CSV table of C-alpha atoms and ligand atoms in Angstrom, one decimal:
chain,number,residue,atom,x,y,z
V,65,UNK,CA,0.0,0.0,0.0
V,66,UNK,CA,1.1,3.4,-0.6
V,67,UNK,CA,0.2,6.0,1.5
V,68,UNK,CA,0.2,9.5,1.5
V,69,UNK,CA,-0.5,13.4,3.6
V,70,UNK,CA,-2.1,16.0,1.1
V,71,UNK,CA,-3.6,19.5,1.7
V,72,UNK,CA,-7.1,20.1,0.4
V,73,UNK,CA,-7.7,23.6,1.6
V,74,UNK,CA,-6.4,24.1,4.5
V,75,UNK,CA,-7.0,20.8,6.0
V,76,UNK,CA,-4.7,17.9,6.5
V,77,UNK,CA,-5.9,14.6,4.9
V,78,UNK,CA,-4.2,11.4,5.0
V,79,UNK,CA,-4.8,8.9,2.0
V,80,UNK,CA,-3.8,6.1,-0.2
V,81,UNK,CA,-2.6,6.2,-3.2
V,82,UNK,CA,-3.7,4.4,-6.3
V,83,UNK,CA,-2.7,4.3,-9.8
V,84,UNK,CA,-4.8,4.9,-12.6
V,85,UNK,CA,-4.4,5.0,-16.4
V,86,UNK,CA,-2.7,8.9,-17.5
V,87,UNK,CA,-5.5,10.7,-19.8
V,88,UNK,CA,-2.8,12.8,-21.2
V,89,UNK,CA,1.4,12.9,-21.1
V,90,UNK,CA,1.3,15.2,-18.1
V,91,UNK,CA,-1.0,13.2,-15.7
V,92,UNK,CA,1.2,11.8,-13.6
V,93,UNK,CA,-1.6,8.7,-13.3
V,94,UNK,CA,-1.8,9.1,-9.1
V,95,UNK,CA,-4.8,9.6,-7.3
V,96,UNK,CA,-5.6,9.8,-3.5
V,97,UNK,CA,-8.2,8.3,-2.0
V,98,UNK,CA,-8.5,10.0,1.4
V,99,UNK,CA,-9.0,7.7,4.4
V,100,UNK,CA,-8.5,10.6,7.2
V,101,UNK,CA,-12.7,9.7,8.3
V,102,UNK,CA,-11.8,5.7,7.9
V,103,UNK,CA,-8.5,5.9,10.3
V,104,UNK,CA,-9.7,8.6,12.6
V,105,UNK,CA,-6.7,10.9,12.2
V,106,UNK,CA,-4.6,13.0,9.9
V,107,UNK,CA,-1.1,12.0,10.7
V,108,UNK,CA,0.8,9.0,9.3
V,109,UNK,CA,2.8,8.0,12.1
V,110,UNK,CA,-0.6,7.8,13.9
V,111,UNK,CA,-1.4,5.3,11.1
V,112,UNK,CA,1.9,3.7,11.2
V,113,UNK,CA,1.7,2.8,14.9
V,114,UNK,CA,-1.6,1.5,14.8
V,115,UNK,CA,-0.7,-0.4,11.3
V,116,UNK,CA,-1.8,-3.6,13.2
V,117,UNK,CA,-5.0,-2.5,13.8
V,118,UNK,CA,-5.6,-0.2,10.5
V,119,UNK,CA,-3.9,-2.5,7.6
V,120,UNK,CA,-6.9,-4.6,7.5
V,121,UNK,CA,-9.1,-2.0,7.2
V,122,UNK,CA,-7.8,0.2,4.6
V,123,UNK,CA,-7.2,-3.2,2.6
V,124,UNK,CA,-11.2,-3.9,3.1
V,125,UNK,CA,-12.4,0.0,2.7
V,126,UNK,CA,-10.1,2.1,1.2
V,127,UNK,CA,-11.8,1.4,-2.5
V,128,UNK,CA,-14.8,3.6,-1.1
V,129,UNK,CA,-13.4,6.3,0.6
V,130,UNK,CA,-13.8,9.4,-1.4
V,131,UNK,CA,-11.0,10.6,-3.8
V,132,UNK,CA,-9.1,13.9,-2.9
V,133,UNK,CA,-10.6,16.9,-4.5
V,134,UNK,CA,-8.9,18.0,-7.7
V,135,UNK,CA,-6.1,20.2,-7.4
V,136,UNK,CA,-4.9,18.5,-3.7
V,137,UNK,CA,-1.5,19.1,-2.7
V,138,UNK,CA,1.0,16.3,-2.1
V,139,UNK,CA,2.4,16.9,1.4
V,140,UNK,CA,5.5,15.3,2.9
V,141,UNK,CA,4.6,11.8,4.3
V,142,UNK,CA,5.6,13.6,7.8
V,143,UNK,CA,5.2,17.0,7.8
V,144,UNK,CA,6.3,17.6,10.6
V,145,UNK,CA,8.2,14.7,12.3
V,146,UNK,CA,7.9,14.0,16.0
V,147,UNK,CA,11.7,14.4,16.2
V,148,UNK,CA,15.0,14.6,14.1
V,149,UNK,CA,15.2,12.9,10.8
V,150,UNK,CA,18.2,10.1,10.9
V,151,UNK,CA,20.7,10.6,8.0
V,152,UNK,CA,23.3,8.1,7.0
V,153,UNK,CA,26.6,10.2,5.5
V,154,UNK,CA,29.1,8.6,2.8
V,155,UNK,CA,27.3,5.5,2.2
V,156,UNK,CA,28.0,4.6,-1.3
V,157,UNK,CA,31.8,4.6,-2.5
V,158,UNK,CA,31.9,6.5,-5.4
V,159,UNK,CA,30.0,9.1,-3.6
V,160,UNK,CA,32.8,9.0,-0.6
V,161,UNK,CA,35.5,9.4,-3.8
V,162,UNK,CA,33.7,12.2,-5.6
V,163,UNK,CA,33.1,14.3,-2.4
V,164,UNK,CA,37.2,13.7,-1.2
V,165,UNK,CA,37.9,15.5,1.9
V,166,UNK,CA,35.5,18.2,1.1
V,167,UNK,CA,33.2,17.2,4.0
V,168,UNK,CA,35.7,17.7,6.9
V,169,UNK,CA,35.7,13.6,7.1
V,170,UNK,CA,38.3,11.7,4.5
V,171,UNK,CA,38.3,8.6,3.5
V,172,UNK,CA,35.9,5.3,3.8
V,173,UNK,CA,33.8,5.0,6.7
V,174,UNK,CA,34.6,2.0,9.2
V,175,UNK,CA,31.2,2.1,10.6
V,176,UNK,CA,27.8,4.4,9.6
V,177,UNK,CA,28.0,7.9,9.8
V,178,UNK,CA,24.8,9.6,10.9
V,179,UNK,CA,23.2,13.0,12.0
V,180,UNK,CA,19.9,14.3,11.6
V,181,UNK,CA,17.8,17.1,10.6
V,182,UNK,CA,15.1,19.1,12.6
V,183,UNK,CA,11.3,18.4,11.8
V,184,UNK,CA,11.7,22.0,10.7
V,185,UNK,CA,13.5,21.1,7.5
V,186,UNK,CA,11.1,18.8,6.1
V,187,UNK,CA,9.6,20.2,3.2
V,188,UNK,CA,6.9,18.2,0.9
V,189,UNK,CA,6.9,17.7,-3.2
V,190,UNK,CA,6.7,21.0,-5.1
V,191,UNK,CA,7.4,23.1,-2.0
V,192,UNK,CA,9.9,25.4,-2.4
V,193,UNK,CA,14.1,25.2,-1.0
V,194,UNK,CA,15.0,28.2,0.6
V,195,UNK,CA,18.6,28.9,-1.3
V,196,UNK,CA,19.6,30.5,2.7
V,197,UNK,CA,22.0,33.0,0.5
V,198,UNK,CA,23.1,34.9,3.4
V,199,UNK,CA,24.6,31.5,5.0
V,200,UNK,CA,25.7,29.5,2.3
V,201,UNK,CA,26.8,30.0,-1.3
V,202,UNK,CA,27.0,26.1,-2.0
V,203,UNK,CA,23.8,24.5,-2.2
V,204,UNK,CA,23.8,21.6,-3.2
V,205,UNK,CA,21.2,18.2,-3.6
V,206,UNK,CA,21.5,14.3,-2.7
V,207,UNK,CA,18.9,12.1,-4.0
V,208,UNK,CA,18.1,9.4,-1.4
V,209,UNK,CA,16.3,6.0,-0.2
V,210,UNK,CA,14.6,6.6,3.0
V,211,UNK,CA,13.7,3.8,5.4
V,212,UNK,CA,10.2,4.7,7.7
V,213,UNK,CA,10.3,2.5,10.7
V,214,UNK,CA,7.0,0.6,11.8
V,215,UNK,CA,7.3,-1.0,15.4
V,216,UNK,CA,9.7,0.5,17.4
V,217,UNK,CA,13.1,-0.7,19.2
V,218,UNK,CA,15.7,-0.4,20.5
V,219,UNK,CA,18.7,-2.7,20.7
V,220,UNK,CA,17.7,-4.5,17.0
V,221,UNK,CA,20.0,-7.2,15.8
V,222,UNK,CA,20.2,-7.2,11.9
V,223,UNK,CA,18.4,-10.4,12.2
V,224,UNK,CA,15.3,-8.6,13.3
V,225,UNK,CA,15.8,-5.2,11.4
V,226,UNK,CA,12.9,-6.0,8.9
V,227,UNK,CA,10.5,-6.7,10.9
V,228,UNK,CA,11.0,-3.0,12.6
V,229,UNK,CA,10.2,-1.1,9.0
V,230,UNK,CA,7.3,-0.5,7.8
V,231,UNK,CA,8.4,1.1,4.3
V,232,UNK,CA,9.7,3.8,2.6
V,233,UNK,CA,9.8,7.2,0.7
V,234,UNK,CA,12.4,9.6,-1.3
V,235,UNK,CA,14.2,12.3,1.2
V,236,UNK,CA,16.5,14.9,-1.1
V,237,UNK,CA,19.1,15.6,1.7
V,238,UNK,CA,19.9,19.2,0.5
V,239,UNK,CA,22.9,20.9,1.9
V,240,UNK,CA,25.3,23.6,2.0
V,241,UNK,CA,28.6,22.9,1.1
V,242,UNK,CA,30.8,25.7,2.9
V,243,UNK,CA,28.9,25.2,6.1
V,244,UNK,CA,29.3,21.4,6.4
V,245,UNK,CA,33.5,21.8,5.4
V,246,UNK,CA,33.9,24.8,7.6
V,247,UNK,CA,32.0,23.7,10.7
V,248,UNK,CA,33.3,19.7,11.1
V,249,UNK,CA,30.2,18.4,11.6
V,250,UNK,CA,27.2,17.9,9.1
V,251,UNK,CA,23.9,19.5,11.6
V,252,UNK,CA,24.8,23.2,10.2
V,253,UNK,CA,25.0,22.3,6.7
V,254,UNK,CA,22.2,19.8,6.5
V,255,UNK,CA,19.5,21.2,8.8
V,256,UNK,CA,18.6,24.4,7.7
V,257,UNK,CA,14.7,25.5,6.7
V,258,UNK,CA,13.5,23.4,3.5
V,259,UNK,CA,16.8,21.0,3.7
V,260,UNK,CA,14.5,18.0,4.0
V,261,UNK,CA,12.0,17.4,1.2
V,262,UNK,CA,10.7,13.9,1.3
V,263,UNK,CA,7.5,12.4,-0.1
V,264,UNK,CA,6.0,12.1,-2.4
V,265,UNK,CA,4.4,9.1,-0.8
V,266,UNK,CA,5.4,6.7,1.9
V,267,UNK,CA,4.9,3.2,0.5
V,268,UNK,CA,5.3,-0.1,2.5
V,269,UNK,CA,7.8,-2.6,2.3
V,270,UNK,CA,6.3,-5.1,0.4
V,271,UNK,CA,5.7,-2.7,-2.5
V,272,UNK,CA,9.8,-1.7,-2.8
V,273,UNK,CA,11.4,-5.1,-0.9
V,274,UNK,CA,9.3,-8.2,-2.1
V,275,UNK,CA,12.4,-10.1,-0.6
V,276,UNK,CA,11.6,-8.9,2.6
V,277,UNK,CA,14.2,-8.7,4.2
V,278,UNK,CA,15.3,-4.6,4.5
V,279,UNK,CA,18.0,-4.8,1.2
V,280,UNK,CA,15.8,-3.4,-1.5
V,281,UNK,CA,17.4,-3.0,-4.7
V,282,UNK,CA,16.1,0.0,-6.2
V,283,UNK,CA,16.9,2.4,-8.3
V,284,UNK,CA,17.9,6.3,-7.3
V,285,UNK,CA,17.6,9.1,-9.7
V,286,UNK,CA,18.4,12.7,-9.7
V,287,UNK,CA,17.7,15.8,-12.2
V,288,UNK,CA,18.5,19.0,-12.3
V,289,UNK,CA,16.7,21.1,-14.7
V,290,UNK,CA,16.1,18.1,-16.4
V,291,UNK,CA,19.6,16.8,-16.7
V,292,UNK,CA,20.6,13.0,-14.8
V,293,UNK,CA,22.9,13.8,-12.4
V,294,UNK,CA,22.6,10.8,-10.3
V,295,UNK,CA,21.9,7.2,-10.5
V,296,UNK,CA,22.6,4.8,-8.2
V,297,UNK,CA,21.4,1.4,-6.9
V,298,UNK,CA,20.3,0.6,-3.3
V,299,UNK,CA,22.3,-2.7,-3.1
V,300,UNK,CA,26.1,-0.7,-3.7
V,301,UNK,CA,25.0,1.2,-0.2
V,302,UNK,CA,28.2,0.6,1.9
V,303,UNK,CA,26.4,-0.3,5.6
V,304,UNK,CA,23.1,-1.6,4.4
V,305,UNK,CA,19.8,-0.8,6.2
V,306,UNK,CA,20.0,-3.8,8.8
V,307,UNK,CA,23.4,-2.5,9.6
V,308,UNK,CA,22.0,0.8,9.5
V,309,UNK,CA,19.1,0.0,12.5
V,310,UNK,CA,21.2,-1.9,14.4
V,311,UNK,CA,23.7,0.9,14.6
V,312,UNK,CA,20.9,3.3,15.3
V,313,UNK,CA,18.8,1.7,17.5
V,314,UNK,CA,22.0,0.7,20.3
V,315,UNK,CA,20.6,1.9,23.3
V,316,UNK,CA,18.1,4.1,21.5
V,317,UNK,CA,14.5,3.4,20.7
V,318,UNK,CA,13.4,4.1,17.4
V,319,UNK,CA,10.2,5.2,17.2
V,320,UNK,CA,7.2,4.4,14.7
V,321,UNK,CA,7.3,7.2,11.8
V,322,UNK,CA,11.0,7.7,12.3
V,323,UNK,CA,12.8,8.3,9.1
V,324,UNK,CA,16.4,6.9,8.1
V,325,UNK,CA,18.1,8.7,5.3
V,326,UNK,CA,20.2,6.3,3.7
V,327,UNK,CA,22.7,8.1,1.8
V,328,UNK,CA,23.4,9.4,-1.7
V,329,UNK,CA,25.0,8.0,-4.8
V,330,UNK,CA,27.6,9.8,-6.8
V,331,UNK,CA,26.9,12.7,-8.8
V,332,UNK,CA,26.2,15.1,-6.2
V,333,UNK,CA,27.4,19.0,-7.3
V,334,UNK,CA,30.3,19.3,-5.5
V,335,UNK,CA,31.8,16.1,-7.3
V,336,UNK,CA,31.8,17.7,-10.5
V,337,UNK,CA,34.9,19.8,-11.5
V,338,UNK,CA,33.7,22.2,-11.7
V,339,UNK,CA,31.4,22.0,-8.6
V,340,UNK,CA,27.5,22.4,-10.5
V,341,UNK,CA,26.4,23.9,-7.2
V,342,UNK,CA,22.8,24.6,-7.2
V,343,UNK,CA,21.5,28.3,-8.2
V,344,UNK,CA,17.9,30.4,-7.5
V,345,UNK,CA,15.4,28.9,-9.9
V,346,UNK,CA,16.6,25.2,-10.9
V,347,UNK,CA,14.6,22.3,-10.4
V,348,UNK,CA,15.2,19.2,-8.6
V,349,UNK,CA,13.6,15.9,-9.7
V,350,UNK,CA,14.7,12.9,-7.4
V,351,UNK,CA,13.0,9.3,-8.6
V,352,UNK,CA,13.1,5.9,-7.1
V,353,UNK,CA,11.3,2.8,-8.6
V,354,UNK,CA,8.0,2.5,-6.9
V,355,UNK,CA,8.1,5.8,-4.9
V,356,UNK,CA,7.8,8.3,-7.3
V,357,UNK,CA,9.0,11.6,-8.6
V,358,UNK,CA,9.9,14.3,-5.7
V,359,UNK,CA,9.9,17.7,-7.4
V,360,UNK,CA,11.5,20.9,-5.6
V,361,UNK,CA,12.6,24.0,-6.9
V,362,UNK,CA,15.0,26.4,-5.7
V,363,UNK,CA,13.6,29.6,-4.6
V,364,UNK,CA,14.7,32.8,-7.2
B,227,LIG,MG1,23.1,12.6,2.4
């Protein structure tokens, strides 16, 4: 199942997303049916932590819940997290070769690197990133797989890790260059307002991982002003996202609706030479296969 948070006025609606047959090249073919009335609330952690209780009944009802009015906007899956979102630095090795010692940290990574972003970063599809010009003049994008955990834990052996997700979405971890270098740590770079788009949808395991077992194999895309700049697959990620819980959840209890950032591929800006930085006005596009199409642009 795919779900998904949209705006139709100035309400907050929670629904699932269904596919339907484009009626012309610019229909994306995705339509919400909004369940808000049939789970009894408008947040999707809510939904995530009761998934026990709900799955069954979206499976049985969803069909006849209403569809979202026409011009609904795609919010991000959590709009506004109950904490931090996790992120996973230098986690594919081309990546950790094109970026150098540019981020303050050389070399491979021995074990997972992580930090997070405030709830006041994430941003949903089509919203707009704040360029922050007065703090950084090196913005730059990473496309990226995002894990959304279902039952919490702590303490998770990677035996166990897939039974703690629930599924996934796209988070474009946007940063500024200078601020991440200059600082030695990755908070000031990666935090700031509108750093975090994610969405558009949050979809559940089964639809990314038939395996099952929390190594989906996926394709990550990323355009800029419709140029590929990135393209990487999920199984070249260095720690992979059983590592990745186990590591996070030692002695900390993740939480349902918590959000792991997995890490970019190559093709970032700052790997090019010269750096392709981003600038007022260009267009983001991160894909990955059965999530979507997360569309940002940079504020002029
Ligand atoms: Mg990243």
């Amino acid at each position: 199942v795919r779900l998904a948070t949209f705006a139709a006025g100035n309400e907050r609606r929670v629904g699932v997303v269904e596919s339907v047959d484009p009626v012309s090249p610019e229909d994306p073919g995705e339509w919400v049916r909004d369940v808000t009335a049939l789970v009894g609330t408008d947040d999707l952690a809510d939904v995530i932590s009761r998934w026990k209780e709900l799955s069954g009944r979206l499976e049985a009802e969803a069909d006849a819940a209403p569809l979202a009015p026409v011009g609904f906007q795609w919010l991000a899956p959590f709009p506004r997290p109950a904490r931090n979102v996790f992120c996973i630095g230098k986690n594919y090795r081309e990546h950790v070769q094109e970026v150098g010692d540019q981020t303050g940290q050389p070399g491979l990574p021995s074990r997972p690197i992580v930090f997070t972003k405030p709830p006041s970063a994430v941003i949903g599809p089509d919203a707009p990133i704040d360029p922050h010009a007065g703090v950084t003049s090196a913005l730059d994008y990473e496309a990226e797989l995002a894990v959304i955990i279902g039952p919490g834990g702590s303490d998770i052996a990677e035996k166990d890790a897939a039974r703690h997700i629930w599924g996934y979405t796209i988070v474009n971890d946007v940063t500024a260059r200078d601020r991440q270098r200059d600082h030695g740590q990755w908070f000031l770079g990666k935090g700031l307002d509108t750093f975090c788009p994610m969405g558009p949808w949050a979809a559940s395991a089964e639809e990314v991982d038939p395996a099952g077992q929390g190594r989906p194999d996926v394709t990550v895309r990323c355009w800029v002003n419709g140029e590929l700049r990135q393209q990487g697959r999920t199984r070249d990620l260095i720690f992979d996202i059983p590592q990745l819980i186990t590591t996070l959840s030692a002695g900390l209890t993740l939480e349902p609706g918590d959000v792991i950032s997995t890490g970019t591929p190559s093709g970032v800006g700052i790997g090019f030479n010269p750096p392709r930085l981003l600038r007022p006005g260009d267009v983001v596009e991160v894909a990955i296969d059965g999530l979507g199409r997360l569309r940002n642009q940079v504020r002029s």
